[in-house]
Amino acid sequence: MIRKAAWATVLLLALAACSPKDDPSLIVASGHVEATDVRISTKVGGIVKSIAVREGDAVAVVQEVARIDPVDINLALETARADRDSAAAELRLRLAGAREEDIAEAEAQVRRAEADLDAAHKDLERMQGLMEAGSGTVKGRDDARTWRDLATAGLDAARDRLRKLRAGNRPEEIDAARARLGAADARIAQLQQQAVDTILKCPVSGIATERLVEAGELVSPGAVLVVITNLADAWLTAYIGEPDVGRIRLGQEADVTTDDGQTRKGRITFVSPKAEFTPKNVQTRDERIKLVYRLRISLDNADGLFKPGMPAEAHIRPAGGQP
């Protein structure tokens, strides 16, 4: 029994020493861990009121990360609402048409304008008679003509107003008033959305890796305020030589191990269709001048253990058991 137990212990140690990574048939691809960066930018310009995260903070979905001061938008919204009230009142008046008292007032204005014009004609005739008799002045005659012309224009305007009131509002005038009301409503909706957009929320869970502005700074629309790294969407960018590219397939699993011995399962999701020179961050010149193919191996990294920039190796079993 003692001898059997000893042999069992030796066997277990031997199996532990022979890890899959020591299998000479495995393809080994070296590279660095990367993750998705989400650049949170503002849709509206203005003064940064607050930044709610610092570099290194864990950020949850829909958590507020920054806020733009909405004071200018709120003022514009008040003006837009006043314009909307004015447009609505105008449309109501045009739809209701002219009141009887408005028409009666316009008729009275026409009668007054007719009386003014009649008096102006008589005054001009009198001044012309005085000129013919030699007792009038040129200035007096010219003033009478000016009064006559003004009275004529006043009567034309009064008659035109009365005609419009009797005819009512034309369809195109009502349509124009309705369009002005619609434009005012659209402006209010636009400003309300801008007010909502002053609060910036994170679309993903992750880590705040860059804080690019501080409270009090003036920013333009489109400015990036914070960068969030989504560690759950991580992958290894690795490289293999030409002899190995035909031995792998999309969808294959891989064991990805960092320098400190942490291992994660991964899956090949991209193989470059063309060769390239080894990236310059590879240590030796001999390796840098080799032609290689780039792989992307998506990682199971929900706990965020693998961080961007970590060097790691992928161990891939050849597809279909190829040697």
CSV table of N, CA and C in Angstrom, one decimal, residues 76-77 80-81 84 182-196:
chain,number,residue,atom,x,y,z
A,76,ALA,N,-32.4,80.3,-23.0
A,76,ALA,CA,-32.9,80.2,-24.3
A,76,ALA,C,-34.2,79.5,-24.3
A,77,LEU,N,-34.4,78.5,-23.4
A,77,LEU,CA,-35.7,77.8,-23.3
A,77,LEU,C,-36.8,78.7,-22.9
A,80,ALA,N,-37.8,80.7,-25.9
A,80,ALA,CA,-38.5,79.9,-26.9
A,80,ALA,C,-39.9,79.7,-26.5
A,81,ARG,N,-40.2,79.5,-25.2
A,81,ARG,CA,-41.5,79.3,-24.7
A,81,ARG,C,-42.4,80.6,-24.9
A,84,ARG,N,-43.3,80.8,-28.5
A,84,ARG,CA,-44.3,79.8,-28.8
A,84,ARG,C,-45.7,80.3,-28.4
A,182,GLY,N,-45.4,75.6,-35.2
A,182,GLY,CA,-44.6,74.3,-35.3
A,182,GLY,C,-43.2,74.5,-35.1
A,183,ALA,N,-42.6,75.6,-35.7
A,183,ALA,CA,-41.2,75.9,-35.6
A,183,ALA,C,-40.9,76.2,-34.1
A,184,ALA,N,-41.8,76.9,-33.4
A,184,ALA,CA,-41.5,77.2,-32.0
A,184,ALA,C,-41.6,76.0,-31.2
A,185,ASP,N,-42.5,75.1,-31.5
A,185,ASP,CA,-42.5,73.8,-30.7
A,185,ASP,C,-41.2,73.0,-30.9
A,186,ALA,N,-40.7,73.0,-32.2
A,186,ALA,CA,-39.5,72.2,-32.5
A,186,ALA,C,-38.3,72.8,-31.8
A,187,ARG,N,-38.3,74.2,-31.7
A,187,ARG,CA,-37.2,74.8,-31.0
A,187,ARG,C,-37.2,74.5,-29.5
A,188,ILE,N,-38.4,74.4,-28.9
A,188,ILE,CA,-38.5,74.0,-27.5
A,188,ILE,C,-38.0,72.6,-27.3
A,189,ALA,N,-38.4,71.7,-28.2
A,189,ALA,CA,-38.0,70.3,-28.1
A,189,ALA,C,-36.5,70.2,-28.2
A,190,GLN,N,-35.9,71.0,-29.1
A,190,GLN,CA,-34.4,70.9,-29.3
A,190,GLN,C,-33.7,71.4,-28.0
A,191,LEU,N,-34.2,72.5,-27.4
A,191,LEU,CA,-33.5,73.0,-26.2
A,191,LEU,C,-33.7,72.1,-25.0
A,192,GLN,N,-34.9,71.4,-25.0
A,192,GLN,CA,-35.1,70.5,-23.9
A,192,GLN,C,-34.2,69.3,-24.0
A,193,GLN,N,-33.9,68.8,-25.2
A,193,GLN,CA,-33.0,67.7,-25.4
A,193,GLN,C,-31.5,68.2,-25.0
A,194,GLN,N,-31.2,69.4,-25.4
A,194,GLN,CA,-29.9,70.0,-25.0
A,194,GLN,C,-29.7,70.0,-23.5
A,195,ALA,N,-30.8,70.4,-22.8
A,195,ALA,CA,-30.7,70.4,-21.3
A,195,ALA,C,-30.5,69.0,-20.8
A,196,VAL,N,-31.1,68.0,-21.4
A,196,VAL,CA,-30.8,66.6,-21.0
A,196,VAL,C,-29.4,66.2,-21.2
